[in-house]
XYZ file of C-alpha atoms in Angstrom:
526
model
C 67.637 -103.217 87.917
C 69.605 -100.957 85.603
C 67.788 -99.867 82.430
C 69.796 -98.997 79.341
C 69.247 -95.405 78.189
C 67.820 -94.945 74.708
C 68.246 -91.807 72.624
C 64.939 -91.630 70.783
C 66.033 -88.646 68.707
C 68.843 -90.717 67.194
C 66.301 -93.404 66.328
C 63.693 -91.021 64.900
C 64.380 -91.870 61.197
C 64.018 -95.570 62.015
C 60.764 -94.979 63.892
C 59.318 -93.099 60.912
C 60.393 -95.800 58.445
C 58.908 -98.542 60.619
C 55.706 -96.523 60.971
C 55.533 -96.162 57.187
C 55.773 -99.951 56.846
C 52.955 -100.524 59.346
C 50.731 -97.948 57.652
C 51.411 -99.480 54.232
C 50.299 -102.873 55.517
C 46.914 -101.661 56.756
C 46.154 -98.587 54.629
C 44.618 -100.421 51.670
C 44.469 -98.206 48.589
C 46.314 -95.446 50.415
C 49.277 -97.734 51.117
C 51.545 -96.233 48.470
C 50.936 -92.674 49.598
C 51.420 -93.526 53.280
C 54.641 -95.362 52.529
C 56.081 -92.545 50.410
C 55.115 -89.834 52.912
C 56.518 -91.838 55.825
C 59.838 -92.523 54.115
C 60.138 -88.924 52.940
C 59.667 -87.855 56.560
C 62.335 -90.392 57.576
C 64.779 -88.894 55.067
C 64.097 -85.364 56.320
C 64.471 -86.512 59.939
C 67.784 -88.203 59.121
C 69.153 -85.012 57.569
C 67.935 -83.017 60.580
C 69.549 -85.389 63.069
C 72.738 -85.520 61.015
C 72.893 -81.721 60.880
C 73.054 -81.496 64.673
C 75.492 -82.939 67.165
C 76.497 -86.592 66.867
C 74.280 -88.955 68.850
C 74.623 -92.575 69.935
C 72.527 -95.078 71.853
C 72.446 -98.646 73.209
C 75.714 -98.222 75.111
C 77.856 -100.932 76.690
C 80.445 -98.924 78.564
C 81.958 -96.622 75.984
C 80.819 -98.758 73.040
C 77.547 -98.095 71.228
C 75.421 -100.270 68.969
C 73.822 -97.367 67.071
C 75.452 -94.073 66.130
C 73.754 -91.116 64.438
C 76.623 -89.078 63.012
C 76.819 -87.219 59.703
C 77.857 -90.217 57.601
C 75.282 -92.552 59.132
C 72.376 -90.125 58.825
C 73.371 -89.133 55.315
C 73.296 -92.804 54.336
C 69.964 -93.257 56.141
C 68.452 -90.368 54.189
C 69.752 -91.904 50.969
C 68.183 -95.292 51.764
C 64.832 -93.620 52.383
C 65.125 -91.466 49.263
C 65.977 -94.403 47.006
C 62.988 -96.325 48.354
C 60.705 -93.372 47.576
C 62.137 -93.247 44.051
C 61.477 -96.946 43.513
C 57.933 -96.512 44.812
C 57.381 -93.615 42.415
C 58.371 -95.694 39.360
C 56.566 -98.878 40.449
C 53.105 -97.945 39.233
C 50.151 -99.713 40.821
C 50.954 -102.582 43.157
C 49.341 -104.376 46.062
C 49.649 -103.171 49.651
C 52.112 -105.933 50.484
C 54.499 -104.553 47.872
C 54.706 -101.189 49.647
C 54.997 -102.877 53.035
C 57.964 -104.987 51.921
C 59.670 -102.006 50.315
C 59.268 -99.927 53.492
C 60.598 -102.772 55.659
C 63.654 -103.005 53.432
C 64.187 -99.243 53.759
C 63.947 -99.544 57.556
C 66.662 -102.193 57.413
C 68.873 -99.841 55.416
C 68.372 -97.012 57.915
C 69.286 -99.349 60.775
C 72.335 -100.538 58.879
C 73.557 -96.966 58.415
C 73.896 -96.448 62.162
C 74.908 -99.981 63.194
C 78.141 -100.306 65.146
C 78.142 -103.938 66.262
C 78.153 -107.104 64.174
C 74.778 -108.418 65.343
C 72.966 -105.156 64.574
C 74.851 -104.898 61.293
C 73.990 -108.396 60.079
C 70.360 -108.271 61.236
C 69.911 -104.868 59.552
C 71.475 -106.153 56.338
C 69.122 -109.131 56.366
C 66.146 -106.849 56.994
C 67.228 -104.874 53.953
C 67.546 -108.039 51.860
C 64.826 -110.506 52.938
C 61.849 -108.535 51.490
C 63.593 -108.605 48.128
C 63.238 -112.395 47.970
C 59.568 -111.763 47.215
C 59.895 -108.515 45.303
C 62.327 -109.855 42.686
C 59.959 -112.687 41.769
C 57.392 -112.084 39.064
C 55.031 -114.548 37.336
C 56.671 -116.970 34.980
C 59.717 -119.149 34.836
C 62.220 -116.290 34.541
C 60.842 -114.549 37.609
C 60.926 -117.728 39.655
C 64.510 -118.389 38.599
C 65.522 -114.867 39.613
C 63.857 -115.253 43.005
C 65.426 -118.637 43.739
C 68.861 -117.485 42.591
C 68.721 -114.409 44.797
C 67.417 -116.431 47.744
C 70.199 -119.018 47.543
C 72.923 -116.398 47.071
C 71.650 -114.340 49.997
C 71.364 -117.312 52.327
C 74.882 -118.412 51.445
C 76.231 -114.916 52.024
C 74.429 -114.579 55.358
C 75.745 -117.916 56.601
C 79.263 -116.966 55.512
C 79.077 -113.588 57.262
C 77.723 -115.145 60.465
C 80.545 -117.677 60.511
C 83.055 -114.871 60.116
C 81.400 -112.904 62.930
C 81.614 -115.982 65.162
C 85.340 -116.339 64.476
C 85.961 -112.686 65.239
C 83.937 -112.932 68.451
C 86.039 -115.920 69.488
C 89.197 -113.929 68.775
C 88.218 -110.581 70.337
C 85.562 -111.497 72.910
C 83.151 -108.808 71.678
C 80.943 -108.016 68.711
C 81.131 -104.217 69.007
C 83.194 -102.768 66.194
C 85.049 -100.463 68.569
C 85.862 -103.461 70.755
C 87.151 -105.474 67.796
C 89.716 -102.773 67.044
C 91.365 -103.388 70.422
C 90.549 -107.057 70.995
C 92.003 -108.443 67.767
C 95.480 -107.007 68.301
C 96.705 -109.923 70.447
C 94.463 -112.653 68.998
C 95.508 -115.694 66.984
C 96.401 -114.419 63.477
C 94.944 -117.433 61.665
C 91.602 -117.085 63.463
C 91.500 -113.352 62.782
C 92.337 -113.844 59.105
C 89.668 -116.528 58.685
C 87.072 -114.398 60.444
C 87.877 -111.309 58.393
C 87.813 -113.238 55.110
C 84.486 -114.930 55.843
C 82.803 -111.779 57.124
C 83.944 -109.606 54.230
C 83.181 -112.379 51.749
C 79.629 -112.631 53.056
C 79.120 -108.895 52.735
C 80.695 -108.912 49.276
C 77.754 -111.034 48.053
C 75.445 -108.108 48.837
C 77.682 -105.703 46.934
C 78.022 -108.176 44.025
C 81.806 -107.974 44.183
C 83.684 -110.628 42.190
C 84.153 -113.552 42.555
C 80.859 -113.449 44.517
C 78.961 -111.682 41.763
C 77.292 -114.391 39.676
C 73.760 -113.726 40.941
C 73.651 -110.050 39.953
C 73.393 -110.094 36.119
C 70.750 -112.828 36.102
C 68.627 -111.392 38.922
C 68.732 -107.800 37.692
C 67.808 -108.900 34.159
C 64.826 -110.998 35.224
C 63.507 -108.988 38.168
C 60.872 -106.269 37.628
C 62.691 -103.119 36.580
C 61.692 -101.033 39.643
C 63.096 -103.745 41.909
C 66.182 -104.008 39.710
C 66.560 -100.266 40.370
C 66.435 -100.948 44.111
C 68.882 -103.854 43.882
C 71.343 -101.810 41.848
C 71.211 -98.867 44.251
C 69.920 -99.333 47.813
C 70.867 -103.001 48.142
C 74.405 -102.390 46.893
C 74.718 -99.342 49.128
C 73.903 -101.631 52.045
C 76.689 -104.022 51.123
C 79.160 -101.167 50.659
C 78.321 -99.574 54.015
C 78.572 -102.900 55.840
C 82.077 -103.478 54.464
C 83.223 -99.895 55.112
C 81.954 -99.897 58.696
C 83.537 -103.264 59.502
C 86.897 -102.440 57.910
C 87.247 -98.933 59.284
C 85.738 -99.250 62.753
C 86.582 -102.875 63.505
C 89.282 -104.569 61.461
C 91.680 -101.857 60.319
C 93.620 -101.621 63.597
C 93.761 -105.269 64.685
C 93.526 -107.171 61.394
C 94.895 -104.691 58.904
C 97.047 -107.030 56.831
C 94.465 -109.799 56.463
C 91.709 -107.277 55.793
C 93.732 -105.405 53.199
C 94.608 -108.569 51.297
C 90.964 -109.690 51.157
C 89.671 -106.275 50.104
C 92.409 -105.818 47.491
C 91.620 -109.220 45.964
C 87.895 -108.417 45.837
C 88.603 -105.018 44.290
C 90.953 -106.200 41.554
C 88.766 -109.196 40.656
C 85.656 -107.016 40.480
C 87.276 -104.399 38.250
C 88.630 -107.004 35.834
C 85.618 -109.340 35.675
C 83.024 -106.560 35.666
C 84.584 -104.660 32.805
C 85.237 -107.756 30.697
C 81.707 -109.005 31.280
C 80.187 -105.652 30.299
C 82.169 -105.476 27.050
C 80.328 -108.419 25.479
C 76.783 -107.465 26.488
C 74.142 -106.565 23.951
C 71.290 -106.059 26.401
C 70.916 -102.977 28.560
C 70.322 -104.382 32.052
C 73.098 -107.019 31.876
C 75.516 -104.325 30.712
C 74.601 -102.135 33.683
C 74.786 -105.149 35.998
C 78.271 -106.174 34.870
C 79.519 -102.597 34.975
C 78.085 -102.364 38.497
C 80.407 -105.201 39.488
C 83.357 -103.117 38.264
C 82.100 -100.126 40.243
C 81.951 -102.299 43.349
C 85.662 -102.875 42.815
C 86.307 -99.144 42.575
C 84.411 -98.534 45.822
C 86.420 -101.210 47.642
C 89.807 -100.046 46.358
C 90.469 -97.310 48.962
C 89.853 -99.779 51.797
C 92.721 -101.951 50.587
C 95.297 -99.377 51.679
C 95.045 -100.569 55.308
C 97.766 -103.059 54.346
C 100.307 -100.231 54.201
C 101.667 -98.002 56.964
C 100.814 -94.872 54.986
C 97.327 -96.153 54.343
C 96.690 -96.775 58.027
C 97.560 -93.184 58.781
C 95.037 -92.071 56.153
C 92.364 -94.606 57.123
C 89.629 -91.964 57.694
C 90.311 -90.479 54.249
C 90.200 -93.954 52.669
C 86.905 -94.859 54.334
C 85.421 -91.474 53.395
C 86.506 -91.902 49.771
C 84.976 -95.384 49.612
C 81.669 -94.152 51.067
C 81.595 -91.100 48.797
C 82.184 -93.289 45.746
C 79.409 -95.661 46.830
C 76.975 -92.736 47.189
C 77.851 -91.228 43.798
C 77.706 -94.650 42.152
C 74.333 -95.761 43.521
C 72.682 -92.461 42.633
C 73.945 -92.716 39.058
C 72.809 -96.344 38.875
C 69.403 -95.344 40.246
C 69.125 -92.668 37.575
C 70.001 -95.098 34.779
C 67.582 -97.804 35.932
C 64.766 -95.375 36.729
C 64.950 -93.806 33.272
C 65.008 -97.256 31.698
C 61.936 -98.215 33.743
C 60.143 -95.138 32.470
C 60.461 -96.097 28.807
C 59.842 -99.831 29.032
C 56.318 -101.335 29.064
C 54.612 -101.390 32.435
C 53.226 -104.910 32.006
C 55.034 -107.920 30.550
C 55.018 -111.678 30.780
C 57.183 -114.566 29.804
C 56.471 -116.646 26.700
C 54.168 -119.134 28.399
C 52.075 -116.490 30.125
C 51.799 -114.579 26.870
C 50.618 -117.649 24.984
C 48.036 -118.385 27.682
C 46.797 -114.798 27.651
C 46.352 -114.927 23.890
C 44.619 -118.275 24.073
C 41.995 -117.150 26.578
C 41.794 -113.472 25.586
C 38.343 -112.277 24.840
C 39.483 -110.570 21.661
C 42.177 -112.992 20.522
C 41.481 -113.680 16.874
C 42.261 -116.789 14.912
C 44.921 -114.940 12.962
C 46.723 -113.980 16.183
C 46.600 -117.558 17.449
C 48.119 -118.675 14.168
C 50.958 -116.249 14.758
C 51.584 -117.846 18.137
C 51.492 -121.320 16.604
C 54.389 -120.626 14.265
C 56.391 -119.215 17.197
C 59.888 -118.067 16.475
C 59.261 -117.215 12.810
C 56.860 -114.349 13.555
C 57.753 -110.930 14.934
C 54.721 -110.409 17.223
C 55.714 -113.251 19.563
C 59.222 -111.872 19.852
C 57.732 -108.473 20.597
C 55.611 -110.075 23.305
C 58.692 -111.653 24.863
C 60.729 -108.449 24.909
C 57.885 -106.159 25.836
C 58.288 -104.192 22.604
C 55.565 -102.193 20.890
C 54.300 -105.183 18.911
C 54.171 -107.245 22.066
C 52.092 -104.518 23.657
C 49.699 -104.638 20.710
C 49.434 -108.390 21.041
C 48.565 -108.182 24.701
C 46.010 -105.498 23.960
C 44.398 -107.774 21.411
C 44.454 -110.613 23.944
C 41.903 -108.920 26.099
C 44.495 -106.675 27.771
C 45.240 -109.260 30.446
C 48.097 -107.848 32.530
C 50.657 -109.895 34.360
C 52.021 -108.081 37.378
C 55.660 -107.112 37.161
C 57.699 -104.679 35.157
C 59.407 -105.454 31.913
C 63.074 -106.320 31.520
C 65.362 -103.785 29.929
C 65.507 -105.103 26.371
C 68.367 -104.893 23.902
C 70.645 -101.882 23.654
C 69.595 -101.474 20.019
C 66.019 -100.855 21.171
C 67.161 -97.567 22.728
C 68.088 -96.198 19.307
C 66.122 -93.017 18.675
C 65.044 -92.678 22.299
C 66.303 -89.088 22.395
C 63.594 -88.020 19.947
C 60.636 -89.926 21.381
C 61.276 -89.565 25.130
C 63.673 -86.670 25.774
C 63.377 -86.525 29.587
C 64.175 -90.210 30.290
C 66.790 -90.153 27.555
C 68.470 -87.091 29.105
C 68.582 -88.702 32.552
C 69.841 -91.977 31.108
C 72.583 -90.195 29.166
C 73.624 -88.141 32.206
C 73.781 -91.269 34.365
C 75.746 -93.314 31.829
C 78.232 -90.497 31.215
C 78.584 -90.071 34.979
C 79.263 -93.778 35.430
C 81.948 -93.427 32.785
C 83.462 -90.591 34.829
C 83.205 -87.989 32.068
C 81.979 -84.382 32.026
C 79.463 -82.807 32.054
C 78.247 -85.433 34.547
C 80.967 -84.504 37.016
C 79.483 -86.548 39.859
C 81.235 -89.628 38.497
C 84.425 -87.650 37.911
C 84.561 -86.417 41.505
C 83.957 -89.953 42.758
C 86.905 -91.371 40.851
C 89.162 -88.456 41.786
C 88.360 -89.059 45.474
C 89.552 -92.667 45.384
C 92.543 -92.020 43.113
C 93.738 -89.296 45.480
C 93.820 -91.807 48.337
C 95.419 -94.573 46.286
C 98.084 -92.402 44.699
C 99.871 -91.849 48.021
C 99.651 -95.361 49.481
C 98.855 -97.985 46.809
C 99.961 -96.682 43.423
C 99.635 -100.101 41.781
C 95.952 -100.202 42.682
C 95.479 -96.654 41.417
C 96.819 -97.805 38.039
C 94.330 -100.705 37.971
C 91.440 -98.373 38.850
C 92.466 -95.910 36.124
C 92.831 -98.712 33.562
C 89.405 -100.069 34.484
C 87.852 -96.620 34.089
C 89.392 -96.275 30.621
C 88.164 -99.752 29.653
C 84.678 -98.768 30.773
C 84.559 -96.136 28.036
C 84.459 -98.969 25.475
C 80.914 -99.895 26.485
C 79.536 -96.708 28.067
C 80.224 -94.450 25.075
C 78.550 -96.753 22.484
C 75.553 -97.019 24.821
C 75.313 -93.227 25.059
C 75.799 -92.884 21.300
C 72.911 -95.283 20.643
C 70.539 -93.172 22.715
C 71.754 -89.818 21.435
C 72.561 -90.464 17.785
C 70.668 -93.653 16.973
C 68.219 -93.437 14.093
C 66.008 -96.399 14.924
C 62.224 -95.911 15.096
C 61.920 -95.865 18.885
C 58.303 -95.413 19.933
C 58.840 -95.427 23.686
C 56.995 -92.778 25.650
C 58.412 -91.596 28.948
C 56.476 -91.971 32.208
C 57.086 -90.972 35.817
C 58.188 -87.465 34.804
C 58.174 -86.077 38.367
C 60.307 -88.913 39.737
C 62.797 -88.636 36.874
C 63.009 -84.877 37.259
C 63.714 -85.287 40.974
C 66.534 -87.758 40.313
C 67.931 -85.524 37.601
C 67.955 -82.537 39.942
C 69.717 -84.590 42.618
C 72.407 -85.648 40.149
C 72.755 -82.084 38.907
C 73.127 -80.854 42.498
C 75.879 -83.432 43.092
C 77.653 -82.209 39.980
C 77.435 -78.542 40.966
C 78.056 -78.996 44.702
C 79.940 -82.270 45.284
C 81.354 -80.926 48.533
C 77.964 -81.452 50.187
C 78.198 -85.185 49.506
C 81.861 -85.289 50.525
C 81.065 -83.526 53.815
C 78.247 -85.916 54.692
C 80.347 -88.953 53.808
C 83.334 -87.895 55.926
C 83.934 -90.817 58.293
C 85.636 -90.437 61.674
C 85.863 -92.433 64.872
């Protein structure tokens, strides 16, 4: 009996992430520390493996199901690092919370090295399934967010699996390297259907239009630390899945069909995301809609496989798409993490707040009267939005906490944040300016330059759309930054999680000063 050789060094980051999940499940009060230490070790191991020679394992002939090259290990380290960041800004949670977060990180690390459709889809589901629970918090809004995300994810998974089945029928293999050769002589209609379904299923994870509807609602109503994870690690998973499939599997044998699908997703995302963000008055929905536009920017370089020139520059296109995804998710993580730091740690929906006040040991008759008249009194509105008055109300209600982090509130509530919480405000400003692609946050500038450089030589029309979308984005990013920096409202928010925010800020600063490090690690090659 022949036994398949396994390169355990290539799998070391995955082993450490899985070990962190197991420890978090059984470590009790030490679960958070075990999870963070384990995932930090996984990130360091990924960088160490990526710094050496390329490795691969689970071979079928010359094809491999898992590859540990620079791009894969860089992405694996980023998955682990984002999970540690989310853990750092999550406060106190139960052991199951840390277990689910570590399992999701292990799925992301597996996804980074996946080179066949089964491994890719299973890894993407491992990244996503724990979030079904994590996005749900007590109350009607939390339940709606959880159900919406569950239904969208199931639909996307079924769509992707159907596409994988079509491609397997056309090529006779599920290995991405095998698809590149097997699809060349296959039935064009079957190949086109398979490519469209597979990429459409993955586009749900990236929240690319027209498959985006779940993102604004779920990010608004999920706990803010989990919204941070959804906006960064989860979207990075969707981006990597699409990049790997297009570059390693579909570009050679299904270039035209793939390019048409990706171009449609890109243009729709840029248009719908920017228009949706323009009308938002709340912080998280604005970031969610703008994230849809950024998904379109990340997909744009992959659309050049429709052209002869683009096919010659396919490695540069895939590298530009991955680099943009990395820059984007780190900036999104910075924005959401800083927002988490200045919002209340405990919130509830209206019903839970009323119940807490009704049974609170210190709830006075005057406070209950305020609840009775509902919409006409400010304290109840403060309770709903998690504002300072709402915090006072909950304190007077016996300080009964409801697990889950508060939603992001209105943009106007950030007015004056620069004076009351300078560290979170600085990180938020840097992230927002970077997402807008403006200096001094040059990380976003380098990201856009990378994709425009690819598009300018092979798809000029798409470069024009990307540039127009970036200009349109200034219409909502600059007022948001102005509110934080120049607003004169009486913001009373106090920043938390200083160490985590400082770490993210240093990472963004390093990307601005040395973007070539990111570009080197995101260089994709066959």
